[in-house]
Structures are given as structure tokens and as C-alpha cells.
Amino acid sequence: MFAFSIRQLGMAVGLVLAGVTVYTSLFGIFDPGYQRPLTFAACIVAAVCVKPLVSIYPLSQRGARFLLWVLDALLVAMILLAIQRFVSYADGMQNMLVDYSRLDQLIALGGLIALIELTRREFGLGLSLFAAVTLVYCLFGEMLPGGLRHAGFSLDQVMQGMWYGFTGVFGTPVAVMIELLFIYIIFGVILEATGAGPALVRMAIRVTGWLPGGPAHAAILASMLFGTMSGSVAANVAGTGAFTIPMIKRRGFSPAFAGAVEAAASTGGQVIPPVMGAAAFMMAQLTGTPYLLICVAALLPAFFYVAALFCAVFYEARRQGIKPTPADELPVLTRQDWVLSLMFVAPVITVIGVLASGRSPAMAGVWAVIVAVVFGFLNPEMRRRPQEVITALSRGGISGSRIMIAVGAIGVVIAGMDLTGLGLSFAQSVAALGEQSLFISLLLTALGCLILGMGMPTLPAYLIIVLVMGPALASFDVPIVAAHLFVLYFGVLSAVTPPVAIAAFAAAPLAEANPVKVSLVSMRLTMVGFVVPFLFVFNPSLLLLGDHFEWGALIWGVARIILVIWALTTAFAGYGAIKLGTVARAFRFAIAALLVAKGTSFEVVGFVLAIATLGASYLQPLKRRWTGAPLSQSSSE
């Protein structure tokens, strides 16, 4: 009963947060010195109440459960006390006329430690360990040897940078979260609650049923469309995967492949305009680029990702001899299906329309929430239980609270890197490498993105990457939008990259498959996604941006990427027009490598070889049809 009451308290706080978010999106933030810390405090209370330690470790001993409750209360009290000290100094901080006592410093340190522990609880070791190492490095880094040593900082200096002020926990990331992103997190939860997912799946099955492996293609279409709104790969896998993964398995695909398709599709949804898991709005603000231009720039790369995933499934189905779904097994779309599709279509059109009219992204988010709620009542289930709207708003507040914890930890990292100059040192190292090879700089950046993004939803993953590596990105001689899209892609792709691979681990139980195997298959399916960011950085015309756009470069770039998709997907599947032998598969991998060698004669060689191989691969099946000769397996095409 006590646990239930605590959870109800958390849900109530989540509902209040949703209301405050709507108000802020309409009228703006009322006072940064108070709204940022108080909103953060409410997020801490909501997140801990809804997911206390006893729900993570369901121990039966009463004494052990009591200790878990005490630990929860202690963590919340430490953060709330530190926030109370922040609020008490809020006015003085703006005038830089504050002298913090040793007790104030220790209270702030306790708040940071509690925040790092809550980050570990919500998102695993990745971000929490990074934040903890940053804090320890700031406090004791002067004891390290060689180039790792810094000049040394007092506890007062570190706490002023990380807690007291607007450069650390309560800095820009939290401000952007409150003013812009929170409303889109609520929107994603509302959209899920209205039941738009099943309607999308039915329509996707009908549209893709004529393709081999139709349910797998339907999963790609539905998961990507829904994923662009959700902002959480794991939540999208759980939401749509329950429908799509069993269907894929029933068509004859292996459990690991079924889970991998859903993981790859949900991951891809985060880079598809117009919402891109709300990262599009963050990118527009950080780059100073109009939102609609961000959508235009993301259009072709997203299309290539989707096309590559479709091709991978198509060739896998052909290799296994899986036939298109019989016409009598396809769902018959009724008027009700078309009506229910408005639950998804109407909010998306609303976002685009409000933004096109010149209003702010936050205002567009509010109207999207309103439209999603109104059209949600097209679903009979929502009409029978209208109270689900209140529950969805509360759940949206809780989801935003979890993200806010990660954003606070990101503030710790940002403040630490600014204080020690570590971020600048990293940027200078990457820039020095970039003078010799932009490709090596991008490779190191991609690796850093995969590490920093592990285990996190799209928004905090993108945010920490772009803020930590921002100076390094500025050193690249490439358009700023290209650089930001590059880190977004690799931050998102960390969801299918071992060892964390949060999307694969979310899909594995639904597919009843080994999560590591699902992760490896997911990486194979998304391999083109790892390649495309390099291509649009080297050829910005693929982003359709005016200052860097050339028709010739665009046409050449599109032709190369199409051939790269064909070469990689057929090589991985082991099937093109016919079954491929080992040598043929290796040859196609080599062709793909040549095609991505931008700025060299190798790309021309790769293009010629690709065209020749593509033509030759279809001559043998055609010859067999004309002559009736038996078809032999290719080993060298």
C-alpha cells in the first residue's frame, strides 16, 4: 500500500510537470533562477517515486525493503537540500556576489553524487561513470602525472562550476529541455497512448504485403514513422515490436533477424524528419539554422537509411525463399483504419503547419499535443476511458523527468570539461589530426559518439555528444549542419552497437532471441547508416543546403550511395539476382569500399565495377529464362 501511494504521488507530480510544460511552451520561462532548479527538483521526486529501488530489487525481507526506502529518501533529500541552497542564492548568483560556505559546498557535492547515482539507476553505467570520472578529475586531477594533470581547483571552484550557477547542472541543457524538448516528450507519449501504433502497423502491412517478407517491411515502415515521434528507441521497440516481431517470425525469419529488424527500424526513426525524436528542434537551436532547413538537410540521408533497410530485408527474404504475403492474408483496410490513421497524420501536419506559419517549435509542440488528444478520441478505447488522457499526460511528465536526470548529468560533464579545459584539448587534438586527414578526425569522432551515446535516449545522447565535442566539430572544414547530423547519426546508432545496444536488448525478449546476436544482426542491417554520414560530410550537396549545393555533386553522390546500398546489402545477405558465393560477396564488399573513397580515382573504379557487376548479375538468370539452361551458383561475379 505504501509503495502504491508513493507511485501515485510520483504520477501526480508528473501531471503537474506536464501542466507546467504546456504553460512554459505557451508563455515562456518565468524566471531561470527559480524555474530551472524547481522543475529539476520535481523531476527527481517524480522519477524516484514512480521507480523506487524496491521496484528494481523486489526483496521479500521487510528489513531490506526498509533500507531501500531509506536509501531512496536519502538520495532525494540530498538533491532537494542542494537545490534549496541553490534557490536561496539565486538572486546573488546573477550578480556574482555570493560567498559559499564549506557547508554549502559539501551540500552541493552531496547533490552531485546523488544525481550521478540516479543517472546510473536510470541509464546504466555509461553516462553516470563519465560524470563521476569528470567530477573526480576536477577535484583530484592535479595529482595525475604528465599531460593529464591540471592546475588544480578548490572544492568551491568545482561546486560553483557544476552546481551553483548556470554553467553546470542548471545550465543550457536543462534550459533547452524545459523550454523546448519537454513538450515533445509529452507529445510522443500522448501519441502512443492514443493507439496510433496498431493502426499504423495494419496500414503498413497492407502497403508492403506484395514484397517478399512483407511483415518485416511493414515493421520498418510503422516503426520508423512512430519512432520519429517517440524520441526513445527502447520505448519504440517495446511499443511497436509487440505487434511486428511475432509477424516477422511467422513469415519464416529467424528470431534474431526479427528482433534486429525492429531494433534497426526503431533506431532509424530517430533520424527521420520532421521530428527526428525532437532532435531536429535541438539542432535548429544549437546551429542557428531554421527548423525547416534541418528537415530538408536530413531528408536524403534518412531516405538512404530506409532504402538500405528495405533492401536488406528484401534480399534476406529472397535468400530464404520467403514469398510475399498471400492476398487473402493481408488485412482489409476499412473506413475505421483510415479514420484512425488521422491520429498520427493530423499531429504531424500540425507541427509542420505551425512551424511554417513562423511560430516557435514549442508552440508547435503544444498544438501537436492538443491535436493528438482530440484525434485520439477517434479510437473507441479512448472514448470508453477518457481518463487515459490524464494518465498519458502524467506518463509524459514522468518520461521527461527521466530525461531530465540525464540532462543534469550532462551538465556535470560540460562544466567539468570547461573548467579543466579538457574539451578544448580534445578539440585541438582532433583539429590537428584533421589537418592531416579529415577522415581520421571523423572516425575518432564517430567512435566517441558511439561511446557517449550508449544506453541513452536520442535527446540526451545527441546533447552530450554535441556539447562535449562541439569545439572539435567547429574545427572541421564542413558545414555545421553536416557536422551535427554526423554526430546525431552515430549517437543514434549506438542503440544497436555492442556492448550496450539498448534497442537490441529491448527487442530480444520480444523475439525470444539472444540479445548479442540481435545486436550483431542489427549492425549488419544498419551498416549503410554507418557509411552515409561520412558520405554527406564529404559531399554536402547530399544535404540540399544552398551554400554547398551543386547539381553535379548531388547526382554523383546519389548514384554512388545507391550502388553502395546494393553492394553491401547483397554482400551481407549472400544473395543478389542469384545466390552468391564467398568470392562474389567479398568482391561486392570491395566495390562498396571503393565507392566510398571520396576524392580519389578509386570511386570511379568502384562505380565502373559496380555497374558491370550489377549488369552481369542479371544476365545469367535472363539467359536461363531464354535458353532453359540450369542456373549455377556464382562464385566470382
XYZ file of C-alpha atoms in Angstrom:
637
model
C 0.000 0.000 0.000
C 2.841 2.377 0.880
C 4.591 1.699 -2.444
C 1.320 2.285 -4.301
C 0.825 5.638 -2.545
C 4.363 6.708 -3.377
C 3.823 5.800 -7.012
C 0.578 7.789 -7.080
C 2.491 10.753 -5.675
C 5.017 10.415 -8.485
C 2.266 10.262 -11.109
C 0.670 13.383 -9.625
C 3.977 15.254 -9.802
C 4.328 14.050 -13.408
C 0.914 15.531 -14.219
C 1.920 18.847 -12.652
C 5.121 18.826 -14.709
C 3.075 18.276 -17.871
C 0.876 21.254 -16.990
C 3.876 23.480 -16.253
C 5.444 22.378 -19.535
C 2.375 23.398 -21.521
C 2.329 26.765 -19.724
C 6.033 27.333 -20.378
C 5.693 26.403 -24.040
C 2.885 28.948 -24.431
C 4.221 31.838 -22.345
C 7.919 31.174 -21.843
C 10.037 30.516 -18.758
C 9.119 32.791 -15.842
C 12.492 33.069 -14.025
C 15.532 30.900 -14.827
C 16.921 31.168 -11.298
C 13.820 29.531 -9.889
C 12.102 27.550 -12.631
C 15.177 25.543 -13.629
C 16.010 24.217 -10.122
C 12.377 23.778 -9.047
C 11.490 21.886 -12.225
C 14.585 19.757 -11.727
C 13.524 19.030 -8.144
C 10.059 17.963 -9.283
C 11.619 15.676 -11.895
C 13.767 13.988 -9.249
C 10.774 13.396 -6.986
C 8.619 12.085 -9.842
C 11.274 9.716 -11.206
C 12.181 8.218 -7.812
C 8.566 7.845 -6.656
C 7.494 6.039 -9.834
C 10.565 3.808 -9.929
C 11.840 3.309 -6.373
C 14.560 0.834 -5.536
C 12.038 -1.705 -4.240
C 10.646 -1.980 -7.778
C 14.144 -2.676 -9.127
C 15.142 -5.076 -6.338
C 11.897 -6.767 -5.172
C 13.255 -8.218 -1.946
C 10.922 -10.108 0.376
C 12.632 -9.278 3.688
C 10.940 -6.353 5.381
C 14.211 -5.012 6.776
C 15.877 -4.999 3.362
C 12.903 -3.241 1.783
C 13.013 -0.632 4.545
C 16.692 0.024 3.823
C 15.919 0.503 0.129
C 13.264 3.088 1.003
C 15.734 4.839 3.301
C 18.304 4.972 0.506
C 15.732 6.467 -1.875
C 14.733 9.059 0.721
C 18.383 9.907 1.357
C 19.146 10.436 -2.346
C 16.098 12.651 -2.850
C 16.831 14.603 0.338
C 20.442 15.232 -0.712
C 19.359 16.657 -4.071
C 16.459 18.674 -2.661
C 18.687 20.174 0.033
C 21.271 21.143 -2.567
C 18.531 22.677 -4.733
C 17.234 24.606 -1.728
C 20.720 26.109 -1.264
C 20.819 26.983 -4.974
C 17.434 28.743 -4.804
C 18.438 30.657 -1.680
C 21.421 32.103 -3.576
C 19.601 32.558 -6.924
C 19.421 36.348 -6.795
C 23.015 36.753 -5.693
C 24.316 34.362 -8.376
C 23.069 36.638 -11.124
C 25.191 39.464 -9.672
C 28.168 37.190 -8.884
C 28.047 38.412 -5.270
C 27.877 35.097 -3.420
C 30.308 33.569 -0.964
C 29.612 29.865 -0.419
C 30.455 28.353 2.947
C 32.146 24.992 3.322
C 28.756 23.538 4.301
C 27.208 24.911 1.091
C 29.993 23.304 -0.920
C 29.552 19.925 0.775
C 25.780 20.041 0.305
C 26.295 20.707 -3.418
C 28.790 17.844 -3.614
C 26.227 15.545 -1.989
C 23.628 16.647 -4.526
C 26.006 15.854 -7.401
C 26.798 12.407 -6.003
C 23.085 11.649 -5.589
C 22.409 12.861 -9.145
C 25.130 10.605 -10.541
C 23.691 7.622 -8.677
C 20.195 8.309 -10.010
C 21.665 8.578 -13.513
C 23.253 5.155 -13.046
C 19.930 3.760 -11.885
C 18.028 5.139 -14.877
C 20.578 4.799 -17.696
C 23.285 2.401 -16.584
C 26.997 2.950 -16.133
C 27.777 4.824 -19.365
C 26.784 8.416 -18.616
C 26.968 8.069 -14.829
C 30.549 6.797 -14.954
C 31.511 9.601 -17.330
C 30.012 12.195 -14.968
C 31.655 10.588 -11.919
C 35.078 10.499 -13.579
C 34.660 14.143 -14.598
C 33.839 15.154 -11.011
C 36.757 13.196 -9.546
C 39.121 14.548 -12.214
C 38.169 18.142 -11.384
C 38.766 17.562 -7.676
C 41.954 15.474 -7.830
C 43.337 15.871 -11.348
C 46.333 17.868 -10.137
C 47.694 14.623 -8.633
C 47.858 12.857 -12.014
C 51.129 12.553 -13.914
C 52.136 14.132 -17.231
C 49.714 15.712 -19.648
C 46.655 14.532 -17.708
C 47.454 16.832 -14.765
C 45.630 20.155 -14.450
C 46.448 23.196 -12.307
C 44.122 22.149 -9.514
C 40.766 23.504 -8.336
C 39.323 24.024 -4.891
C 36.038 22.431 -3.859
C 34.490 25.902 -4.007
C 35.564 26.410 -7.638
C 34.296 22.993 -8.713
C 30.928 23.418 -6.995
C 30.462 26.893 -8.461
C 31.108 25.476 -11.907
C 28.973 22.369 -11.547
C 26.145 23.339 -9.202
C 25.943 26.983 -8.163
C 25.350 28.945 -11.332
C 24.097 28.429 -14.857
C 27.008 26.576 -16.430
C 26.628 23.135 -14.835
C 23.596 21.109 -13.828
C 21.252 24.078 -14.305
C 22.906 25.347 -17.467
C 21.897 25.444 -21.112
C 20.923 21.749 -21.464
C 18.322 21.996 -18.688
C 17.056 25.299 -20.095
C 16.558 23.820 -23.570
C 14.886 20.793 -22.038
C 12.373 22.935 -20.122
C 11.702 25.477 -22.847
C 11.569 23.210 -25.884
C 12.065 19.483 -25.589
C 9.834 18.509 -22.671
C 6.689 19.264 -24.678
C 7.750 16.879 -27.468
C 8.430 14.089 -24.984
C 4.881 14.534 -23.716
C 3.653 14.586 -27.320
C 5.331 11.240 -28.051
C 3.738 9.611 -25.002
C 0.301 11.029 -25.884
C 0.615 9.710 -29.427
C 1.481 6.251 -28.114
C -1.410 6.295 -25.650
C -3.996 7.127 -28.312
C -3.361 3.785 -30.024
C -1.911 5.137 -33.258
C 0.667 2.319 -33.347
C -1.628 -0.642 -34.263
C -3.365 1.409 -36.951
C -0.004 2.247 -38.490
C 1.021 -1.409 -38.446
C -2.148 -2.541 -40.244
C -1.745 0.053 -42.967
C 1.960 -0.709 -43.320
C 1.212 -4.428 -43.747
C -1.283 -3.664 -46.487
C 1.123 -1.352 -48.325
C 4.124 -3.705 -48.156
C 2.375 -7.066 -48.448
C 3.376 -7.522 -52.098
C 7.082 -7.614 -51.144
C 8.906 -10.774 -50.012
C 8.966 -10.713 -46.257
C 6.081 -8.237 -46.176
C 5.657 -8.112 -42.358
C 9.333 -7.204 -41.972
C 8.896 -4.317 -44.408
C 5.720 -3.319 -42.585
C 7.680 -3.258 -39.323
C 10.242 -0.947 -40.905
C 7.593 1.462 -42.146
C 5.486 1.535 -38.978
C 8.387 1.600 -36.524
C 10.177 4.385 -38.348
C 7.094 6.559 -38.602
C 6.281 6.039 -34.939
C 9.928 6.251 -33.882
C 10.404 9.732 -35.258
C 7.874 10.957 -32.677
C 8.848 8.926 -29.626
C 12.421 10.120 -29.025
C 13.229 6.804 -27.333
C 14.446 3.812 -29.305
C 13.759 1.359 -26.489
C 10.218 2.685 -25.955
C 9.504 2.433 -29.660
C 10.793 -1.155 -29.809
C 8.576 -2.082 -26.887
C 5.560 -0.244 -28.339
C 5.556 -1.479 -31.943
C 7.718 -4.586 -31.544
C 4.961 -6.401 -29.668
C 2.939 -6.329 -32.933
C 5.670 -6.581 -35.567
C 8.196 -9.097 -34.238
C 5.764 -12.064 -33.964
C 4.518 -11.336 -37.509
C 8.064 -11.339 -38.893
C 8.805 -14.662 -37.210
C 5.622 -16.216 -38.569
C 6.720 -15.428 -42.127
C 9.819 -17.622 -41.628
C 12.523 -15.219 -40.499
C 14.754 -16.249 -37.607
C 14.024 -14.797 -34.142
C 17.317 -12.860 -34.136
C 16.549 -11.353 -37.545
C 13.004 -10.421 -36.485
C 14.305 -8.620 -33.401
C 17.076 -6.962 -35.407
C 14.629 -5.575 -37.989
C 12.567 -3.944 -35.260
C 15.675 -2.600 -33.480
C 17.126 -1.198 -36.712
C 13.808 0.357 -37.782
C 13.149 1.975 -34.395
C 16.695 3.325 -34.405
C 16.224 4.766 -37.881
C 13.067 6.544 -36.807
C 15.188 8.906 -34.739
C 16.784 10.442 -37.857
C 13.626 10.754 -39.988
C 12.127 14.241 -40.452
C 10.044 16.096 -39.496
C 10.542 15.466 -35.756
C 13.615 13.175 -35.555
C 12.810 12.277 -31.960
C 12.736 16.046 -31.166
C 16.449 16.287 -32.048
C 15.545 18.420 -35.067
C 14.415 21.267 -32.806
C 17.508 20.978 -30.646
C 19.715 21.015 -33.745
C 17.971 24.079 -35.105
C 18.638 25.936 -31.860
C 22.259 24.848 -31.478
C 23.227 25.537 -35.094
C 21.155 28.670 -35.616
C 19.576 27.034 -38.671
C 15.824 27.298 -39.382
C 13.993 24.134 -38.408
C 12.590 23.517 -41.889
C 16.103 23.622 -43.354
C 17.170 20.991 -40.808
C 14.340 18.785 -42.088
C 15.391 19.335 -45.696
C 19.022 18.516 -44.878
C 18.025 15.304 -43.097
C 15.738 14.138 -45.896
C 18.098 12.322 -48.281
C 20.252 10.638 -45.584
C 17.063 9.338 -43.943
C 15.797 8.063 -47.294
C 19.055 6.172 -47.855
C 18.835 4.604 -44.391
C 15.268 3.433 -45.025
C 16.087 2.205 -48.541
C 19.074 0.227 -47.266
C 16.987 -1.434 -44.569
C 14.248 -2.294 -47.083
C 16.859 -3.787 -49.435
C 18.474 -5.803 -46.646
C 15.132 -7.372 -45.736
C 14.246 -7.929 -49.408
C 17.446 -9.839 -50.205
C 17.272 -11.822 -46.954
C 13.734 -12.878 -47.855
C 14.851 -13.847 -51.365
C 17.770 -15.841 -49.970
C 15.469 -17.809 -47.658
C 12.794 -18.256 -50.311
C 10.193 -16.348 -48.309
C 7.262 -15.400 -50.515
C 5.085 -12.286 -50.403
C 2.144 -12.434 -48.026
C -0.836 -14.098 -49.774
C -3.541 -11.640 -50.741
C -6.130 -13.422 -48.611
C -3.920 -12.968 -45.517
C -3.490 -9.219 -45.949
C -5.667 -7.048 -43.714
C -8.552 -5.357 -45.440
C -8.377 -1.651 -44.703
C -11.700 -0.365 -43.503
C -13.004 3.128 -43.125
C -12.141 2.838 -39.438
C -8.479 2.205 -40.278
C -8.310 5.342 -42.389
C -10.005 7.339 -39.649
C -7.605 6.013 -37.007
C -4.625 6.904 -39.203
C -5.561 10.548 -38.611
C -4.375 10.081 -35.012
C -0.843 10.059 -36.407
C -1.169 12.163 -39.556
C -3.018 15.135 -38.040
C -0.436 15.933 -35.305
C 2.452 15.674 -37.773
C 0.745 18.045 -40.194
C 0.034 20.348 -37.258
C 3.713 20.534 -36.286
C 4.756 21.348 -39.839
C 1.923 23.845 -40.343
C 2.539 25.787 -37.129
C 6.266 25.990 -37.812
C 5.674 27.049 -41.424
C 3.485 29.893 -40.125
C 6.504 31.277 -38.260
C 5.556 30.247 -34.714
C 8.038 28.731 -32.298
C 8.801 24.983 -32.086
C 7.471 24.996 -28.509
C 4.155 26.428 -29.714
C 4.052 23.764 -32.432
C 4.559 21.146 -29.729
C 1.623 22.443 -27.690
C -0.693 22.372 -30.683
C 0.557 18.898 -31.595
C -0.354 17.681 -28.096
C -3.814 19.264 -28.343
C -4.472 17.797 -31.792
C -3.164 14.367 -30.693
C -5.559 14.390 -27.719
C -8.546 15.491 -29.830
C -7.935 12.969 -32.604
C -7.147 10.306 -30.011
C -10.857 10.163 -29.261
C -11.378 8.679 -32.703
C -10.223 5.479 -31.015
C -13.207 3.800 -29.307
C -10.944 2.698 -26.449
C -10.119 6.316 -25.674
C -13.804 7.273 -25.763
C -14.600 4.490 -23.307
C -11.783 5.579 -20.982
C -11.241 9.336 -21.396
C -9.279 9.372 -18.150
C -6.438 7.811 -20.150
C -5.620 11.328 -21.380
C -4.761 12.372 -17.818
C -2.735 9.196 -17.349
C -0.868 9.841 -20.610
C -0.056 13.416 -19.590
C 1.250 12.119 -16.282
C 3.343 9.462 -18.049
C 4.694 12.171 -20.331
C 5.799 14.129 -17.288
C 7.490 11.010 -15.893
C 9.278 10.303 -19.194
C 10.513 13.880 -19.279
C 11.686 13.528 -15.676
C 13.885 10.580 -16.578
C 15.422 12.514 -19.451
C 15.969 15.494 -17.159
C 18.123 13.358 -14.859
C 20.381 12.516 -17.798
C 20.463 16.167 -18.880
C 21.560 17.171 -15.382
C 24.411 14.659 -15.507
C 25.385 16.044 -18.912
C 25.651 19.454 -17.259
C 28.197 17.988 -14.831
C 30.301 16.753 -17.739
C 30.080 20.027 -19.642
C 31.050 22.095 -16.610
C 33.974 19.787 -15.829
C 35.335 19.943 -19.347
C 35.016 23.727 -19.409
C 36.699 24.056 -16.020
C 39.669 21.833 -16.823
C 39.992 22.744 -20.498
C 39.770 19.068 -21.369
C 37.180 19.741 -24.057
C 39.436 22.308 -25.712
C 42.406 19.927 -25.556
C 40.376 17.210 -27.210
C 39.196 19.652 -29.884
C 42.767 20.735 -30.573
C 43.889 17.114 -30.892
C 41.099 16.304 -33.320
C 41.777 19.508 -35.250
C 45.479 18.627 -35.510
C 44.565 15.229 -36.910
C 42.048 16.867 -39.223
C 44.778 18.967 -40.796
C 46.310 15.716 -41.999
C 43.155 13.674 -42.561
C 39.535 14.723 -42.146
C 38.580 11.055 -42.446
C 40.638 10.119 -39.358
C 39.099 13.001 -37.408
C 35.618 11.852 -38.397
C 36.476 8.279 -37.496
C 37.599 9.302 -33.997
C 34.520 11.491 -33.620
C 32.246 8.623 -34.694
C 33.878 6.341 -32.126
C 33.413 8.973 -29.424
C 29.752 9.365 -30.401
C 29.130 5.614 -30.168
C 30.686 5.532 -26.699
C 28.981 8.660 -25.370
C 25.573 7.675 -26.743
C 25.439 4.165 -25.320
C 22.345 3.402 -23.301
C 20.746 6.839 -23.660
C 17.623 8.071 -25.446
C 18.110 10.209 -28.546
C 17.915 13.657 -26.976
C 20.461 13.294 -24.162
C 22.727 11.241 -26.431
C 22.776 13.954 -29.087
C 23.029 16.705 -26.487
C 26.048 15.354 -24.625
C 27.864 14.475 -27.832
C 27.375 17.830 -29.479
C 28.208 19.808 -26.327
C 31.253 17.760 -25.373
C 32.590 17.553 -28.907
C 31.317 20.932 -30.099
C 34.728 22.616 -30.293
C 36.090 19.658 -32.249
C 33.172 19.849 -34.684
C 33.805 23.552 -35.209
C 37.362 22.739 -36.280
C 36.103 20.646 -39.207
C 36.047 22.452 -42.513
C 32.494 21.254 -43.190
C 29.023 22.855 -42.886
C 27.867 22.970 -39.281
C 24.606 21.161 -40.091
C 26.585 18.319 -41.693
C 28.746 18.044 -38.568
C 25.702 17.966 -36.274
C 23.884 15.400 -38.408
C 27.053 13.300 -38.367
C 27.135 13.125 -34.562
C 23.361 12.593 -34.386
C 23.599 9.547 -36.653
C 26.351 7.920 -34.627
C 24.734 8.848 -31.326
C 21.547 7.146 -32.521
C 23.390 4.134 -33.960
C 24.897 3.467 -30.534
C 21.469 1.920 -29.786
C 22.405 -1.114 -31.914
C 26.147 -1.124 -31.197
C 27.564 -3.635 -28.680
C 28.137 -3.899 -25.801
C 25.126 -1.852 -24.616
C 22.894 -1.952 -27.756
C 19.784 -0.810 -25.897
C 17.491 -1.328 -28.921
C 18.682 -4.894 -29.441
C 18.302 -5.722 -25.741
C 14.762 -4.293 -25.802
C 13.855 -6.355 -28.892
C 15.493 -9.630 -27.798
C 12.863 -10.687 -25.193
C 10.052 -9.962 -27.661
C 11.816 -12.067 -30.291
C 12.901 -14.749 -27.792
C 16.429 -14.434 -29.141
C 19.930 -13.872 -27.786
C 20.404 -10.081 -27.366
C 24.037 -10.156 -28.503
C 23.041 -11.971 -31.683
C 20.207 -9.486 -32.240
C 22.716 -6.664 -31.815
C 25.131 -8.138 -34.355
C 22.380 -8.675 -36.926
C 21.121 -5.136 -36.253
C 24.566 -3.740 -37.021
C 24.598 -5.672 -40.298
C 21.191 -4.286 -41.251
C 22.207 -0.726 -40.377
C 25.683 -0.831 -41.901
C 24.725 1.708 -44.569
C 23.737 4.039 -41.730
C 27.350 3.933 -40.529
C 28.586 4.849 -44.018
C 26.138 7.567 -45.112
C 27.288 10.198 -42.538
C 30.811 10.082 -43.943
C 29.434 10.498 -47.456
C 27.341 13.581 -46.732
C 30.182 15.219 -44.801
C 32.473 14.787 -47.819
C 29.665 15.739 -50.212
C 27.405 18.376 -48.531
C 25.286 18.600 -51.688
C 23.524 15.471 -50.365
C 22.057 17.689 -47.647
C 20.481 20.004 -50.246
C 21.869 23.098 -48.490
C 22.039 26.208 -50.666
C 25.572 27.407 -49.876
C 27.100 23.988 -50.519
C 24.777 22.643 -53.199
C 25.869 21.559 -56.663
C 23.671 19.547 -59.018
C 26.568 17.533 -60.409
C 27.832 16.611 -56.928
C 24.304 15.661 -55.856
C 23.684 13.359 -58.828
C 27.100 11.722 -58.488
C 26.641 11.313 -54.726
C 23.183 9.766 -55.038
C 24.380 7.338 -57.714
C 27.296 6.230 -55.522
C 25.132 5.723 -52.435
C 22.559 3.691 -54.366
C 25.345 1.388 -55.568
C 26.831 1.215 -52.056
C 23.427 0.125 -50.719
C 23.136 -2.534 -53.418
C 26.703 -3.815 -52.887
C 26.535 -4.001 -49.087
C 23.025 -5.440 -48.757
C 23.601 -8.178 -51.339
C 27.036 -8.986 -49.919
C 25.719 -9.336 -46.374
C 22.672 -11.336 -47.471
C 24.693 -13.558 -49.795
C 22.061 -13.132 -52.469
C 21.602 -10.826 -55.431
C 19.754 -11.944 -58.521
C 21.095 -15.389 -57.594
C 22.852 -16.932 -54.621
C 26.359 -15.526 -54.130
C 29.472 -17.439 -53.258
C 32.214 -16.295 -50.893
C 34.342 -14.672 -53.593
C 31.364 -12.812 -55.051
C 30.408 -11.457 -51.630
C 33.962 -10.326 -50.910
C 34.107 -8.661 -54.330
C 30.977 -6.647 -53.533
C 32.386 -5.553 -50.200
C 35.445 -4.333 -52.094
C 33.232 -2.442 -54.549
C 31.471 -0.691 -51.643
C 34.829 0.306 -50.150
C 35.968 1.762 -53.484
C 32.711 3.692 -53.892
C 33.055 5.469 -50.555
C 36.649 6.568 -51.277
C 35.601 10.160 -51.937
C 38.017 12.438 -53.772
C 40.091 9.694 -55.345
C 40.065 7.832 -58.633
C 39.072 4.723 -56.677
C 35.448 5.873 -56.517
C 35.336 5.936 -60.324
C 36.813 2.455 -60.458
C 34.270 1.296 -57.900
C 31.451 2.853 -59.907
C 32.509 1.105 -63.134
C 32.920 -2.242 -61.351
C 29.548 -1.846 -59.644
C 27.717 -1.143 -62.902
C 29.480 -4.047 -64.622
C 28.739 -6.432 -61.744
C 25.155 -5.276 -61.448
C 24.602 -5.896 -65.157
C 26.369 -9.245 -65.150
C 24.482 -10.469 -62.093
C 21.203 -10.336 -64.016
C 22.487 -11.777 -67.299
C 22.691 -15.356 -66.049
C 19.047 -15.505 -64.790
C 17.880 -13.913 -68.060
C 19.941 -16.360 -70.086
C 18.413 -19.252 -68.188
C 14.916 -17.995 -68.943
C 15.724 -17.659 -72.633
C 17.596 -20.970 -73.057
C 16.203 -23.114 -70.248
C 19.766 -23.817 -69.053
C 20.222 -24.700 -65.344
C 21.360 -21.913 -63.028
C 24.646 -22.424 -61.220
C 25.814 -20.612 -58.113
C 28.013 -17.632 -58.797
C 31.398 -17.518 -57.155
C 33.089 -14.675 -58.931
C 30.557 -12.262 -60.336
